[in-house]
Short mmCIF file of C-alpha atoms in Angstrom, two decimals:
data_model
loop_
_atom_site.label_atom_id
_atom_site.label_comp_id
_atom_site.label_asym_id
_atom_site.label_seq_id
_atom_site.Cartn_x
_atom_site.Cartn_y
_atom_site.Cartn_z
CA CYS A 112 0.00 0.00 0.00
CA THR A 113 1.47 3.33 -1.02
CA GLU A 114 -1.27 5.47 0.41
CA LYS A 115 -0.09 7.78 3.14
CA LYS A 116 -1.55 7.18 6.58
CA LYS A 117 -4.11 9.86 7.32
CA TYR A 118 -2.60 12.18 9.87
CA ASN A 119 -5.07 13.08 12.60
CA TYR A 120 -4.53 16.33 14.36
CA CYS A 121 -7.07 18.58 16.00
CA THR A 122 -6.01 22.24 16.14
CA ASP A 123 -8.92 22.92 18.50
CA CYS A 124 -7.75 20.77 21.40
CA GLU A 125 -4.24 19.81 20.16
CA SER A 126 -5.04 16.11 20.20
CA LYS A 127 -3.49 13.64 17.78
CA ASN A 128 -6.35 11.18 18.25
CA HIS A 129 -8.91 12.91 16.05
CA SER A 130 -9.29 15.57 13.38
CA ASN A 131 -11.04 18.93 13.87
CA ASP A 132 -14.31 17.73 12.37
CA ARG A 133 -14.56 14.89 14.91
CA CYS A 134 -13.47 16.71 18.06
CA PRO A 135 -15.44 15.68 21.17
CA ASN A 136 -15.62 19.38 22.11
CA ILE A 137 -18.30 19.61 19.40
CA TRP A 138 -20.73 17.84 21.76
CA ARG A 139 -18.95 18.05 25.12
CA SER A 140 -19.91 21.67 25.65
CA TYR A 141 -21.70 22.79 28.78
CA ILE A 142 -23.91 25.74 29.58
CA THR A 143 -22.15 26.74 32.79
CA ASN A 144 -23.16 28.75 35.81
CA SER A 145 -20.66 31.34 36.91
CA TYR A 146 -19.64 33.07 40.13
CA ASN A 147 -21.45 36.15 38.79
CA ASP A 148 -24.75 34.26 39.01
CA ASN A 149 -24.07 33.88 42.77
CA HIS A 150 -23.24 30.22 42.31
CA VAL A 151 -20.78 28.95 44.85
CA PHE A 152 -18.78 26.00 43.58
CA ALA A 153 -18.50 23.22 46.09
CA TYR A 154 -15.30 21.22 46.19
CA PRO A 155 -16.44 17.63 45.60
CA GLY A 156 -14.07 16.07 48.11
CA ASN A 157 -16.47 13.29 49.07
CA ALA A 158 -17.77 12.75 45.55
CA ILE A 159 -14.57 11.98 43.65
CA TYR A 160 -14.66 8.26 42.89
CA CYS A 161 -12.84 6.17 40.31
CA TYR A 162 -15.01 4.23 37.84
CA ASN A 163 -12.11 1.82 37.30
CA CYS A 164 -10.85 0.84 40.77
CA ALA A 165 -13.77 2.21 42.89
CA ARG A 166 -11.43 4.15 45.19
CA ARG A 167 -11.97 7.69 46.39
CA GLY A 168 -9.78 10.69 45.59
CA HIS A 169 -9.22 10.43 41.84
CA TYR A 170 -11.32 10.08 38.69
CA GLY A 171 -11.29 7.03 36.42
CA ASP A 172 -9.44 8.76 33.58
CA GLU A 173 -6.49 9.31 35.97
CA CYS A 174 -6.46 5.82 37.49
CA VAL A 175 -3.02 4.18 37.56
CA GLU A 176 -4.43 0.67 38.05
CA TYR A 177 -4.90 -1.79 35.19
CA ARG A 178 -7.97 -0.75 33.17
CA THR A 179 -10.71 -3.36 33.55
CA SER A 180 -12.95 -2.20 30.68
CA LYS A 181 -11.95 -3.76 27.38
CA THR A 182 -13.32 -0.75 25.50
CA PRO A 183 -10.56 1.83 24.94
CA ASN A 184 -10.83 5.40 26.26
CA ILE A 185 -9.00 7.31 23.51
CA ASN A 186 -10.28 10.85 23.84
CA GLY A 187 -10.82 11.00 27.61
CA SER A 188 -14.21 11.13 29.33
CA ALA A 189 -16.29 13.38 31.57
CA PHE A 190 -14.71 11.74 34.62
CA THR A 191 -11.36 13.50 34.73
CA GLY A 192 -9.96 16.15 37.06
CA ASP A 193 -9.73 18.40 33.99
CA ASN A 194 -13.51 18.54 33.91
CA LEU A 195 -13.74 20.26 37.31
CA PRO A 196 -14.41 24.00 37.08
CA LYS A 197 -11.14 25.92 36.56
CA GLU A 198 -11.31 27.43 40.03
CA LEU A 199 -11.23 23.98 41.68
CA ARG A 200 -8.70 22.13 39.54
CA GLU B 80 -41.04 10.09 5.95
CA SER B 81 -38.77 11.28 8.72
CA ASN B 82 -41.55 13.07 10.59
CA SER B 83 -43.47 9.86 11.22
CA LYS B 84 -40.38 8.01 12.39
CA TYR B 85 -39.51 10.76 14.88
CA PRO B 86 -42.95 12.21 15.70
CA TRP B 87 -41.57 14.34 18.55
CA ILE B 88 -39.71 16.63 16.13
CA ARG B 89 -42.88 17.74 14.37
CA ASN B 90 -43.22 21.54 14.78
CA ASN B 91 -40.09 21.50 16.96
CA ASP B 92 -37.14 22.29 14.72
CA HIS B 93 -33.88 23.07 16.54
CA SER B 94 -31.52 22.68 13.58
CA ARG B 95 -30.43 26.32 13.82
CA GLN B 96 -28.96 25.88 17.30
CA ILE B 97 -25.29 26.92 17.33
CA GLU B 98 -24.27 24.31 19.91
CA ILE B 99 -25.16 20.76 18.87
CA SER B 100 -25.54 19.71 22.51
CA ASP B 101 -28.24 22.40 22.95
CA TRP B 102 -30.12 20.94 19.99
CA LEU B 103 -29.97 17.52 21.65
CA THR B 104 -31.09 18.96 25.01
CA MET B 105 -34.15 20.50 23.35
CA GLU B 106 -34.94 17.29 21.48
CA ILE B 107 -34.79 15.31 24.75
CA LYS B 108 -37.34 17.69 26.28
CA ASP B 109 -39.59 17.42 23.18
CA PHE B 110 -39.42 13.62 23.33
CA ILE B 111 -40.34 13.55 27.02
CA ASN B 112 -43.26 15.90 26.37
CA TYR B 113 -44.36 13.64 23.55
CA ILE B 114 -44.35 10.40 25.54
CA SER B 115 -45.76 11.94 28.73
CA PRO B 116 -49.34 10.84 29.36
CA SER B 117 -52.20 13.20 28.58
CA ALA B 118 -54.64 14.38 31.25
CA GLU B 119 -57.18 11.78 30.02
CA GLU B 120 -54.65 8.96 30.30
CA ILE B 121 -53.72 10.02 33.84
CA GLN B 122 -57.40 10.16 34.82
CA ALA B 123 -58.07 6.74 33.31
CA ARG B 124 -55.17 5.20 35.28
CA ASN B 125 -56.13 6.90 38.54
CA GLY B 126 -59.76 5.86 38.08
CA LEU B 127 -58.73 2.27 37.47
CA VAL B 128 -56.62 2.19 40.65
CA LYS B 129 -59.49 3.68 42.67
CA LYS B 130 -61.97 1.13 41.30
CA LEU B 131 -59.68 -1.81 42.14
CA ARG B 132 -59.00 -0.46 45.62
CA GLN B 133 -62.73 -0.14 46.36
CA SER B 134 -63.59 -3.57 44.95
CA ILE B 135 -60.81 -5.44 46.72
CA THR B 136 -61.46 -3.80 50.09
CA SER B 137 -65.11 -4.82 49.70
CA LEU B 138 -63.84 -8.43 49.44
CA TRP B 139 -61.22 -8.05 52.19
CA PRO B 140 -62.03 -5.08 54.51
CA ASP B 141 -58.74 -5.40 56.39
CA ALA B 142 -56.62 -5.15 53.22
CA GLU B 143 -54.76 -2.10 51.92
CA LEU B 144 -53.76 -1.61 48.30
CA TYR B 145 -50.61 0.29 47.37
CA CYS B 146 -49.08 1.12 44.02
CA PHE B 147 -45.34 0.81 43.47
CA GLY B 148 -43.02 0.65 40.50
CA SER B 149 -43.05 3.07 37.57
CA PHE B 150 -46.70 4.07 38.01
CA ALA B 151 -46.15 5.16 41.63
CA THR B 152 -42.96 7.09 40.76
CA ASP B 153 -44.38 8.69 37.60
CA LEU B 154 -41.61 7.17 35.47
CA TYR B 155 -43.82 5.03 33.26
CA LEU B 156 -43.71 4.77 29.49
CA PRO B 157 -46.93 4.74 27.42
CA GLY B 158 -48.66 1.38 27.77
CA SER B 159 -46.61 0.17 30.72
CA ASP B 160 -48.30 -1.89 33.41
CA ILE B 161 -49.45 -0.94 36.92
CA ASP B 162 -47.86 -2.73 39.90
CA MET B 163 -49.98 -3.06 43.02
CA VAL B 164 -49.50 -4.86 46.32
CA ILE B 165 -52.06 -6.03 48.86
CA VAL B 166 -51.00 -5.66 52.48
CA SER B 167 -53.07 -6.61 55.54
CA LYS B 168 -53.65 -3.66 57.88
CA ARG B 169 -52.06 -5.51 60.76
CA ARG B 170 -49.00 -6.37 58.65
CA ASN B 171 -49.34 -10.02 59.67
CA GLY B 172 -48.85 -11.53 56.22
CA LYS B 173 -52.43 -12.79 56.19
CA TYR B 174 -52.73 -12.69 52.39
CA ASP B 175 -49.36 -14.25 51.63
CA ASN B 176 -50.71 -17.66 50.56
CA LYS B 177 -52.07 -19.58 47.60
CA SER B 178 -55.70 -19.56 48.71
CA SER B 179 -55.72 -15.71 48.74
CA LEU B 180 -54.20 -15.77 45.25
CA TYR B 181 -56.96 -18.02 43.89
CA GLN B 182 -59.74 -16.32 45.87
CA LEU B 183 -58.80 -12.94 44.39
CA SER B 184 -58.47 -14.41 40.89
CA SER B 185 -62.01 -15.79 40.91
CA PHE B 186 -63.31 -12.55 42.50
CA LEU B 187 -61.77 -10.50 39.65
CA ARG B 188 -63.26 -12.92 37.12
CA THR B 189 -66.81 -13.02 38.52
CA ARG B 190 -66.92 -9.23 39.00
CA GLY B 191 -65.66 -8.66 35.47
CA LEU B 192 -62.75 -6.57 36.79
CA GLY B 193 -60.18 -8.24 34.57
CA VAL B 194 -59.64 -10.37 31.49
CA ASN B 195 -56.78 -12.80 30.76
CA ILE B 196 -56.46 -13.39 34.51
CA GLU B 197 -53.33 -15.40 35.31
CA PRO B 198 -52.53 -16.37 38.90
CA ILE B 199 -48.79 -17.21 39.02
CA ALA B 200 -48.28 -19.19 42.22
CA LYS B 201 -44.93 -20.77 41.52
CA ALA B 202 -42.89 -17.57 41.06
CA LYS B 203 -40.53 -16.34 43.77
CA VAL B 204 -43.02 -13.51 44.25
CA PRO B 205 -46.52 -14.96 43.55
CA ILE B 206 -48.63 -12.51 41.54
CA ILE B 207 -51.89 -12.19 39.64
CA LYS B 208 -51.56 -10.74 36.15
CA PHE B 209 -54.63 -9.42 34.37
CA VAL B 210 -55.83 -6.83 31.89
CA ASP B 211 -58.38 -4.12 32.62
CA PRO B 212 -61.25 -4.68 30.16
CA THR B 213 -62.03 -0.98 29.58
CA THR B 214 -58.53 0.58 29.26
CA GLY B 215 -56.51 -2.48 28.19
CA ILE B 216 -53.91 -1.64 30.85
CA HIS B 217 -51.98 -4.60 32.29
CA ILE B 218 -52.00 -4.96 36.07
CA ASP B 219 -49.81 -7.06 38.39
CA ILE B 220 -50.96 -7.64 41.96
CA SER B 221 -48.61 -9.11 44.55
CA PHE B 222 -49.18 -9.88 48.22
CA GLU B 223 -47.62 -8.62 51.46
CA ARG B 224 -44.34 -7.40 49.91
CA VAL B 225 -43.53 -3.96 51.26
CA ASN B 226 -40.04 -3.49 49.77
CA GLY B 227 -41.53 -2.22 46.50
CA ILE B 228 -43.42 0.49 48.42
CA LYS B 229 -40.25 1.50 50.30
CA ALA B 230 -38.28 1.66 47.05
CA ALA B 231 -40.99 3.83 45.44
CA GLU B 232 -40.81 6.30 48.35
CA LEU B 233 -37.03 6.51 48.00
CA ILE B 234 -37.26 7.02 44.23
CA VAL B 235 -39.81 9.83 44.57
CA SER B 236 -37.51 11.63 47.05
CA TRP B 237 -34.53 11.13 44.68
CA ILE B 238 -36.51 12.51 41.72
CA ASN B 239 -37.48 15.58 43.74
CA GLU B 240 -33.92 16.39 44.78
CA THR B 241 -32.02 15.43 41.61
CA PRO B 242 -32.66 17.72 38.61
CA GLY B 243 -32.34 15.81 35.34
CA LEU B 244 -32.84 12.38 36.94
CA ARG B 245 -36.39 11.94 35.65
CA GLU B 246 -35.55 13.09 32.12
CA LEU B 247 -32.47 10.87 31.69
CA VAL B 248 -34.24 7.85 33.23
CA MET B 249 -37.15 8.21 30.76
CA ILE B 250 -34.76 8.33 27.78
CA VAL B 251 -32.67 5.36 28.99
CA LYS B 252 -35.83 3.36 29.74
CA GLN B 253 -37.25 3.94 26.26
CA PHE B 254 -33.84 3.16 24.73
CA LEU B 255 -33.64 -0.17 26.58
CA SER B 256 -37.30 -1.12 26.14
CA VAL B 257 -37.06 -0.94 22.32
CA ARG B 258 -34.12 -3.36 22.54
CA LYS B 259 -35.97 -5.59 25.05
CA LEU B 260 -33.12 -5.04 27.51
CA ASN B 261 -35.35 -3.70 30.32
CA VAL B 262 -36.90 -7.00 31.39
CA VAL B 263 -35.20 -8.62 34.37
CA HIS B 264 -36.61 -12.10 33.61
CA THR B 265 -34.56 -12.15 30.43
CA GLY B 266 -31.41 -10.73 32.03
CA GLY B 267 -32.16 -7.07 31.33
CA LEU B 268 -31.93 -3.97 33.49
CA GLY B 269 -34.90 -3.26 35.81
CA GLY B 270 -36.42 0.15 36.48
CA PHE B 271 -34.81 0.66 39.92
CA ALA B 272 -31.39 -0.33 38.57
CA ILE B 273 -31.71 2.22 35.73
CA ILE B 274 -32.59 4.91 38.30
CA CYS B 275 -29.53 3.96 40.40
CA LEU B 276 -27.23 4.16 37.35
CA VAL B 277 -28.50 7.61 36.38
CA ARG B 278 -28.47 8.96 39.95
CA SER B 279 -24.94 7.70 40.56
CA PHE B 280 -23.77 9.23 37.26
CA LEU B 281 -25.31 12.63 38.08
CA LYS B 282 -24.15 12.68 41.71
CA LEU B 283 -20.53 11.86 40.81
CA HIS B 284 -20.27 14.01 37.66
CA PRO B 285 -17.53 16.63 38.25
CA ARG B 286 -19.58 19.44 36.68
CA VAL B 287 -22.87 18.58 38.39
CA VAL B 288 -21.51 17.95 41.89
CA THR B 289 -19.60 21.24 41.93
CA GLY B 290 -22.69 23.21 40.88
CA SER B 291 -20.87 24.32 37.73
CA ILE B 292 -23.79 23.30 35.49
CA ASP B 293 -27.56 22.97 35.75
CA PRO B 294 -28.35 19.42 34.59
CA LEU B 295 -31.68 20.48 33.04
CA ALA B 296 -29.87 22.93 30.74
CA ASN B 297 -27.30 20.27 29.79
CA LEU B 298 -29.34 17.10 29.24
CA GLY B 299 -27.83 16.55 25.76
CA VAL B 300 -24.19 16.36 26.78
CA LEU B 301 -25.13 14.48 29.98
CA LEU B 302 -26.99 11.80 27.99
CA ILE B 303 -23.94 11.23 25.77
CA GLU B 304 -21.69 11.12 28.84
CA PHE B 305 -24.02 8.63 30.56
CA PHE B 306 -23.57 6.26 27.60
CA GLU B 307 -19.83 7.04 27.59
CA LEU B 308 -19.47 6.05 31.26
CA TYR B 309 -21.50 2.82 31.22
CA GLY B 310 -20.77 1.83 27.61
CA TYR B 311 -17.03 2.49 27.57
CA ASN B 312 -15.35 3.14 30.86
CA PHE B 313 -17.10 1.68 33.91
CA GLY B 314 -15.06 -1.11 35.51
CA TYR B 315 -17.87 -3.63 35.95
CA ASP B 316 -15.43 -6.40 37.02
CA SER B 317 -14.27 -4.64 40.18
CA THR B 318 -16.50 -1.64 40.87
CA ALA B 319 -19.98 -1.57 42.42
CA ILE B 320 -22.48 1.28 42.71
CA ALA B 321 -23.61 2.16 46.23
CA PHE B 322 -25.30 4.92 48.25
CA ASN B 323 -24.58 5.91 51.84
CA ASP B 324 -27.20 6.58 54.58
CA LYS B 325 -27.74 10.12 53.27
CA GLY B 326 -28.26 8.81 49.74
CA ASP B 327 -24.94 10.19 48.46
CA ALA B 328 -23.52 8.18 45.57
CA MET B 329 -20.26 6.29 45.95
CA TYR B 330 -18.37 3.39 44.47
CA VAL B 331 -17.26 0.40 46.53
CA THR B 332 -15.04 -2.44 45.42
CA LYS B 333 -16.95 -5.63 44.75
CA HIS B 334 -14.72 -7.62 47.10
CA SER B 335 -15.76 -5.35 50.00
CA ASN B 336 -19.18 -7.07 50.10
CA PRO B 337 -19.90 -10.74 49.33
CA ALA B 338 -23.44 -9.83 48.20
CA LEU B 339 -21.94 -7.94 45.27
CA GLN B 340 -19.92 -10.87 43.95
CA GLY B 341 -21.16 -13.48 41.55
CA ARG B 342 -19.56 -16.42 39.82
CA ASN B 343 -18.98 -14.24 36.77
CA PRO B 344 -16.92 -11.09 37.48
CA PHE B 345 -18.46 -9.25 34.50
CA LEU B 346 -21.75 -8.48 36.23
CA LEU B 347 -23.28 -5.18 37.25
CA ALA B 348 -23.45 -4.75 41.03
CA ILE B 349 -25.68 -2.17 42.74
CA GLN B 350 -25.85 -2.27 46.54
CA ASP B 351 -29.47 -1.93 47.69
CA PRO B 352 -29.80 1.36 49.65
CA HIS B 353 -32.27 -0.34 52.03
CA ASP B 354 -30.43 -3.64 52.40
CA PRO B 355 -26.64 -3.85 51.85
CA SER B 356 -26.87 -7.64 51.67
CA ASN B 357 -28.88 -7.33 48.44
CA ASN B 358 -27.59 -6.61 44.94
CA ILE B 359 -30.40 -4.84 43.05
CA SER B 360 -29.05 -5.92 39.66
CA ARG B 361 -28.26 -9.55 40.48
CA GLY B 362 -30.79 -10.71 37.84
CA THR B 363 -29.15 -8.66 35.08
CA HIS B 364 -27.24 -11.51 33.43
CA ASN B 365 -27.09 -9.90 30.03
CA LEU B 366 -24.62 -7.13 30.85
CA ARG B 367 -22.69 -7.85 27.66
CA ASP B 368 -25.55 -6.74 25.40
CA ILE B 369 -26.45 -3.82 27.69
CA LYS B 370 -22.87 -2.49 27.70
CA ARG B 371 -22.67 -2.96 23.93
CA ALA B 372 -25.99 -1.11 23.45
CA PHE B 373 -24.79 1.80 25.65
CA GLY B 374 -21.47 1.94 23.76
CA GLY B 375 -23.31 1.88 20.45
CA ALA B 376 -25.60 4.70 21.60
CA PHE B 377 -22.52 6.76 22.53
CA GLU B 378 -21.01 6.22 19.07
CA LEU B 379 -24.23 6.95 17.20
CA LEU B 380 -24.96 10.14 19.16
CA ALA B 381 -21.38 11.46 18.93
CA ASN B 382 -21.18 10.67 15.20
CA LYS B 383 -24.54 12.33 14.55
CA CYS B 384 -23.27 15.43 16.40
CA TYR B 385 -20.13 15.52 14.21
CA ASP B 386 -22.23 15.10 11.05
CA MET B 387 -24.67 17.82 12.04
CA TYR B 388 -21.87 20.17 13.15
CA ASN B 389 -20.29 19.88 9.70
CA ALA B 390 -23.58 20.02 7.78
CA SER B 391 -25.23 23.01 6.15
CA TYR B 392 -28.47 24.43 7.54
CA LYS B 393 -30.30 22.94 4.57
CA GLU B 394 -28.94 19.48 5.35
CA ARG B 395 -29.84 19.86 9.04
CA LEU B 396 -33.48 20.72 8.43
CA GLY B 397 -35.91 18.07 9.68
CA GLN B 398 -33.09 15.96 11.13
CA SER B 399 -33.31 14.25 14.51
CA ILE B 400 -30.26 13.54 16.69
CA LEU B 401 -32.11 11.37 19.20
CA GLY B 402 -33.80 9.43 16.36
CA ASP B 403 -30.59 7.48 15.73
CA ILE B 404 -30.94 5.75 19.11
CA ILE B 405 -34.62 6.13 20.08
CA LYS B 406 -37.50 4.68 18.15
CA TYR B 407 -41.08 5.28 19.12
CA LYS B 408 -43.61 2.98 17.60
CA GLY B 409 -47.23 3.12 18.56
CA LYS B 410 -50.19 5.30 17.98
CA GLN B 411 -49.72 8.98 17.28
CA ARG B 412 -50.01 11.00 20.44
#
């Protein structure tokens, strides 16, 4: 095969796992509350659990244990510390 | 034509939304409006329950009739059945026997209160199944089991304090019922288990728990992320869903509780909030198909979002995002 491998790069989120037209940010966009709306963000200390190892204190995307799900997590999920509001990260 | 396949999009076009997830949020709300019962349907169901309560207490004056399940929690799909339980006022288990089962069956028959009456004595929970002759609604009556009533009370309190829970549960229920994956007898996911999955997802979501988003304004992205969690990432082999005394969601390892372990490690485990020695989803043997269906729904929804994001307004017109995963057959509402 002489065809060049399609090079995936998303300039929107700087990921090499997908191209711009298939960036998860297209659907993973939230309508957020802000401090200006008098919303006080609560630190979710007791509500951070890992979907992979069940332990408290980290999210599944950051788990260092062996991943039990056979389905790959290529682009990251909602359950990552990066998905906390900026002020709490 | 597309309108008849996705009747909820009629007169509700959101194709000009800038954010695709807002389009999906609006379509979810349209779909729920569409499948919600009309005032006449609610009256017919309430009237039926009242009639049965009056008739049965005329047979057994010391009996009380309660509703539980999806009818009691207002989470029922069109055409779903009504679950009722007969409890003796003194709570002495008086009606928990075969002779009560057959006495009530013949009473329903002679009074013309039901057709296709089937007393099922050999089941783990003996019940009478019948159909109301005027409305065609299916009814299940069980005897002296109060855990269904307790679960219904808990679910109603969860619905009231968890924005978005009702909406996501209705969508997931319809999604599973079309695929026949919502029937526990055949290894599917029961109503209470679906509610636990959605509540756990919402209560542990980093955006929801911090108050950064209002779930009702973000149903579209949350639905996709629900399918992402349980279709792609959840570690079913080692992780179990649980709730503490206050109802807060948490995960526990399966090996922390023998009730959560089965012979097969790839089984969903949900610790019963009322009884830690019970796994609510122990009958859900067909996790493989359920996980595959959730993963497929994630792919279909995400791909449809990419397609619509890159499409022209003309191409978007009359399109449905939800229609790729939800079918609604049945009479026009």
